[in-house]
Coordinates of C-alpha atoms in Angstrom, one line a residue:
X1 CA 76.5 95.7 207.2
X2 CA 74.5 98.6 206.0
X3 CA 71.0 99.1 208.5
X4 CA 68.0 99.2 206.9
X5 CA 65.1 100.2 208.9
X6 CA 61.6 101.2 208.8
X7 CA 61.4 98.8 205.0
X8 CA 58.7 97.3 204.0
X9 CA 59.1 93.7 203.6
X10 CA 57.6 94.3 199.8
X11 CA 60.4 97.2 199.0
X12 CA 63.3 94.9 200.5
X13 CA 61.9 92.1 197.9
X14 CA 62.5 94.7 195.3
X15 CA 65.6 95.6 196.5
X16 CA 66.9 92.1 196.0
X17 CA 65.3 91.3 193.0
X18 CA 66.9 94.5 191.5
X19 CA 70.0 93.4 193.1
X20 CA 70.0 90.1 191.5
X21 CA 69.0 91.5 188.3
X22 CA 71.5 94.8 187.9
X23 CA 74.3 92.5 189.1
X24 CA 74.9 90.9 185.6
X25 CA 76.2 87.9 187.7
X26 CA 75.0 85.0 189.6
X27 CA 75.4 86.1 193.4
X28 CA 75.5 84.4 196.6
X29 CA 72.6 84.9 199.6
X30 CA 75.4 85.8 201.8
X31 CA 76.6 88.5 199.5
X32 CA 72.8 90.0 198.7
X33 CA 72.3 89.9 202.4
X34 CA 75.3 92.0 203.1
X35 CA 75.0 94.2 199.6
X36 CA 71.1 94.8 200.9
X37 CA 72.1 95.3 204.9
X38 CA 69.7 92.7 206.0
X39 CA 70.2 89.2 207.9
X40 CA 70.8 86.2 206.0
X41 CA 67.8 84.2 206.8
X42 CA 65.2 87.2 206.0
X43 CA 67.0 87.3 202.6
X44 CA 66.5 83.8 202.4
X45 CA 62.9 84.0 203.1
X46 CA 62.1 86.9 200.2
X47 CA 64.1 84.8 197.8
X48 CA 62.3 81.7 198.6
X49 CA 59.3 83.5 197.5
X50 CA 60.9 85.0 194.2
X51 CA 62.1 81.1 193.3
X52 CA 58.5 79.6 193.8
X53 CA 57.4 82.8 191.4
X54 CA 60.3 82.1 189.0
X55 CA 61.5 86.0 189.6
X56 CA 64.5 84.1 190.1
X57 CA 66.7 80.5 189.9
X58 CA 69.1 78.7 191.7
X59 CA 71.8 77.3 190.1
X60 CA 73.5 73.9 191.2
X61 CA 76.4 75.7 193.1
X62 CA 74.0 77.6 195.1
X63 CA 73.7 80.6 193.6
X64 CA 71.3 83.3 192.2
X65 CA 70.2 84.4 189.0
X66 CA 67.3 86.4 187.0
X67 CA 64.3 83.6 186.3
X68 CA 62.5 83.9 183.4
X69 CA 59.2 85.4 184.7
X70 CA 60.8 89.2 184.3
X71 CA 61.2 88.0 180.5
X72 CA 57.6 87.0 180.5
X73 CA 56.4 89.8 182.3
X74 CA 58.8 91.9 180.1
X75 CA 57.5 90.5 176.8
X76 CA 53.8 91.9 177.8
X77 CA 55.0 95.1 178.7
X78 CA 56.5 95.6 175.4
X79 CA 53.6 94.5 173.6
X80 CA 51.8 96.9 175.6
X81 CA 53.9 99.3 174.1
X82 CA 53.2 98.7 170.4
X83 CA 53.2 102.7 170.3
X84 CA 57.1 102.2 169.5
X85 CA 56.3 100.3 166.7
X86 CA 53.6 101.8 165.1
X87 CA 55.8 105.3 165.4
X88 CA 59.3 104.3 164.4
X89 CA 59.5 105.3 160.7
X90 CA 57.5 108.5 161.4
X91 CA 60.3 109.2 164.6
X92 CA 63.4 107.9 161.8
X93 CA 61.9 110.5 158.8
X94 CA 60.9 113.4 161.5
X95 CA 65.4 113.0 162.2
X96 CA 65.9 112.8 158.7
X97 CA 63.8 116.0 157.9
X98 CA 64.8 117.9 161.0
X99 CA 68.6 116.7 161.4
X100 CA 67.8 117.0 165.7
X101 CA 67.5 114.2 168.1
X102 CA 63.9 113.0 168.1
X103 CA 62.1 111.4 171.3
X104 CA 59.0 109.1 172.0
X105 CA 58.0 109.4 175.6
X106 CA 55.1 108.4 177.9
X107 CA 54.1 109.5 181.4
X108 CA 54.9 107.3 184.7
X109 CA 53.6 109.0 187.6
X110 CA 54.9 112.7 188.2
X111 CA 58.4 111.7 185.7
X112 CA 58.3 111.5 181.8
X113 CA 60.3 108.5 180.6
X114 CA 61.9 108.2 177.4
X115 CA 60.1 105.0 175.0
X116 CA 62.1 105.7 171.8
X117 CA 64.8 107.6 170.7
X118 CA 66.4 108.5 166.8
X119 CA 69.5 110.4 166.4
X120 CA 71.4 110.4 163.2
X121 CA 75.1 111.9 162.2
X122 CA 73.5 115.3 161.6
X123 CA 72.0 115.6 165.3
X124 CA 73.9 117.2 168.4
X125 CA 74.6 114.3 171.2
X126 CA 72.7 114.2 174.0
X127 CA 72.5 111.8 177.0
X128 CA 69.2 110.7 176.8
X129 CA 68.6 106.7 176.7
X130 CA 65.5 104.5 176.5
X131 CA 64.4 104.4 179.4
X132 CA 65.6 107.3 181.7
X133 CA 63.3 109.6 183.4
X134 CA 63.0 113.1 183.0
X135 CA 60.8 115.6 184.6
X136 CA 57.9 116.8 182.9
X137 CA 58.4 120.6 184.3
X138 CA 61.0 121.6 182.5
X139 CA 61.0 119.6 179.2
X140 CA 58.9 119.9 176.1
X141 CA 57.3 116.3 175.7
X142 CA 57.1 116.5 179.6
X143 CA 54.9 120.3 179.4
X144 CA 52.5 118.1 176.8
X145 CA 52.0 115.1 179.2
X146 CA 51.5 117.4 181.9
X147 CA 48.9 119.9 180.3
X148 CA 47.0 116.9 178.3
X149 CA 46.5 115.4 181.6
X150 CA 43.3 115.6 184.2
X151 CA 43.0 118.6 186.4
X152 CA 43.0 116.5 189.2
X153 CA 46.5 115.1 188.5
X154 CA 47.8 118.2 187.9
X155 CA 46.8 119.8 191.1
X156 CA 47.8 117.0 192.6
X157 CA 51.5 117.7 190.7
X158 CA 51.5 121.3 191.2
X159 CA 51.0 120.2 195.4
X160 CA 54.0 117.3 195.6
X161 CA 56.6 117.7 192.9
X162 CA 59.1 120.7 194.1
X163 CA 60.0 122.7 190.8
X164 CA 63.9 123.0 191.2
X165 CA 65.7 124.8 188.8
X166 CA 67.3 123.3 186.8
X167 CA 68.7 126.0 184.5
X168 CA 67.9 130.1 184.9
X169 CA 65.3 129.3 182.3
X170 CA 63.0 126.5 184.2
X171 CA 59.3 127.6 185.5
X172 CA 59.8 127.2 189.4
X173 CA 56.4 129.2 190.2
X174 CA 53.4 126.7 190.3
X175 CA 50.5 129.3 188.8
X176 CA 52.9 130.1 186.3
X177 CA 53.8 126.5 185.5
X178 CA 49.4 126.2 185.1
X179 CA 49.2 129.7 182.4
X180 CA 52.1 127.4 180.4
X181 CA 50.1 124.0 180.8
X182 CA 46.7 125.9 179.2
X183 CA 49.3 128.0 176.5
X184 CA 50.2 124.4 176.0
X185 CA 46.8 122.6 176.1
X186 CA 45.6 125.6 173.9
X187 CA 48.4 126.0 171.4
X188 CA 48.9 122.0 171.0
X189 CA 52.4 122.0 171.2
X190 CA 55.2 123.3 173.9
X191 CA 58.3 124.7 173.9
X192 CA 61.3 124.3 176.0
X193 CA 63.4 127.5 176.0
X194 CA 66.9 126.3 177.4
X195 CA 64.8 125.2 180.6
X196 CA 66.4 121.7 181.2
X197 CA 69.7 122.4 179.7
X198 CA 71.6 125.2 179.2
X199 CA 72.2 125.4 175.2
X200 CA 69.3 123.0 174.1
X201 CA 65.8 124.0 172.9
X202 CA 63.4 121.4 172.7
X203 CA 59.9 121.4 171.0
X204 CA 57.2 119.0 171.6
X205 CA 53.9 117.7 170.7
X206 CA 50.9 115.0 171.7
X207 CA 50.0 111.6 170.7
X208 CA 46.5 111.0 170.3
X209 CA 45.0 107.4 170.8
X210 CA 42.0 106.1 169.3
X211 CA 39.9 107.5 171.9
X212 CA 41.4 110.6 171.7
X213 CA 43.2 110.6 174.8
X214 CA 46.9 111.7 174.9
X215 CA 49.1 108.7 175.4
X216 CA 52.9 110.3 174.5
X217 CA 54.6 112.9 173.0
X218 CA 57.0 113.3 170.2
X219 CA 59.7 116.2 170.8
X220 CA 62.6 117.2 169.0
X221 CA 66.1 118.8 170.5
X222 CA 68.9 120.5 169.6
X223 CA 71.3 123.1 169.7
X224 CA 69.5 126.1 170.6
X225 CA 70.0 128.3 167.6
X226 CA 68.6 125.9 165.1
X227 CA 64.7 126.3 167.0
X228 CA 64.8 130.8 166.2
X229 CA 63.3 131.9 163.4
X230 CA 62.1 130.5 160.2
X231 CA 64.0 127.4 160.8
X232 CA 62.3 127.2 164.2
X233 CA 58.8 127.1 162.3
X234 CA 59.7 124.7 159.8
X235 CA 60.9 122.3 162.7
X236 CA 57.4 122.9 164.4
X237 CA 55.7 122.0 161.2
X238 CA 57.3 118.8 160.7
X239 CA 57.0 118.0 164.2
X240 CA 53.2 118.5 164.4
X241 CA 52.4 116.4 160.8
X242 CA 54.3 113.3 162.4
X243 CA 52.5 113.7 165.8
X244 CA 49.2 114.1 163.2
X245 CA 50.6 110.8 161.2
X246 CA 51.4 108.7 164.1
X247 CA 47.9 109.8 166.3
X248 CA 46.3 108.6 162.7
X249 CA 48.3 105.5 162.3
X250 CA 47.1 104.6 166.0
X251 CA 43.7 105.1 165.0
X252 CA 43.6 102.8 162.0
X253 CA 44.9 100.2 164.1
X254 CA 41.7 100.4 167.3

């Protein structure tokens, strides 16, 4: 049995609920307490509480399976996120104009984590999914969260996230990673020269809510020769008029 110790009895609870969940199974208590590495009848307390919440059922043989209040509490979150929505068409035509990969993302705590995503048969593959997280160091739509947000948070940032590289390219020194965030903040847009991936360029810009607060960003990627020159200008273009179109479409809608 794997040891657990030092856990909060909240973090085991959302150890087996992710259990539960990721399985794509019904499971047994005796096989989350072993899978989890704690003893049967503290598994069996925690789950008691997730069945009185519906965060999970029981079926007749004993077993256990998602409950519907993730789908309920899932259905708000989406709503929530009526961004997707409201910039799908404007993400599907910037792909269509640009023939690169196009990304709608949104900040979660010191991480960048992919809302949307368009590709078409023109753009390079990349392993990006709804979903994943990325840091916001090193990318393009990650360098416009970062800079649009308060000074506080990114002091804070600058203190607790360790800036690894990630290629040769990446910003690793923290007062130089602050003279990109105001080139950034300044400029409206950022750029990400080969910094996350070797052979990619990324460019990316802000969403603007109604209030005028930053609340995503829209980038672009590719292969890195398609982002030089007069191409690379053209791309920026197009990239800042659907940021322009979606912050107004969000407007219209407050």
């Amino acid at each position: 049995m794997k040891q657990k110790i030092g856990i909060s009895s909240a973090n085991q609870t959302l150890e087996i609920l992710e259990y539960i969940v990721l399985s794509g199974r019904e499971v047994s208590l005796k096989e989350i307490a072993e899978e989890i590495g704690l003893h049967v009848s503290t598994v069996h307390r925690y789950l008691s509480s997730l069945l009185e919440k519906g965060y999970v059922r029981r079926t007749p043989n004993g077993l256990y399976k998602p409950g519907f209040r993730i789908l309920e509490l899932s259905s708000y979150i989406l709503q929530s996120l009526d961004l997707r929505e409201i910039a799908r068409p404007y993400l599907i035509e910037l792909m269509e104009n640009t023939k690169q990969t196009v990304h709608l993302t949104i900040r979660d705590g010191y991480e960048g984590v992919y809302i949307d995503k368009v590709e078409g048969p023109g753009t390079l593959p990349m392993m990006s999914r709804i979903g994943m997280r990325m840091p916001l160091y090193s990318t393009s739509f990650g360098k416009v969260l970062l800079a649009y947000s308060p000074e506080s948070f990114i002091n804070e940032y600058l203190k607790k996230v360790p800036l690894i590289p990630r290629t040769e390219n990446t910003i690793t020194d923290p007062e130089k990673l602050r003279e990109e965030l105001l080139k950034v903040r300044k400029q409206g847009y950022a750029f990400d020269n080969e910094e996350n991936e070797r052979g990619i360029k990324c460019m990316g810009a802000p969403i603007f809510d109604f209030s005028g607060n930053v609340v995503a960003a829209v980038s672009i990627s590719g292969y890195y020769k398609n982002f030089e020159g007069e191409n690379g200008e053209r791309l920026l273009r197009e990239l800042l008029n659907t940021c322009e179109k979606i912050s107004s479409a969000m407007r219209s809608k407050a």
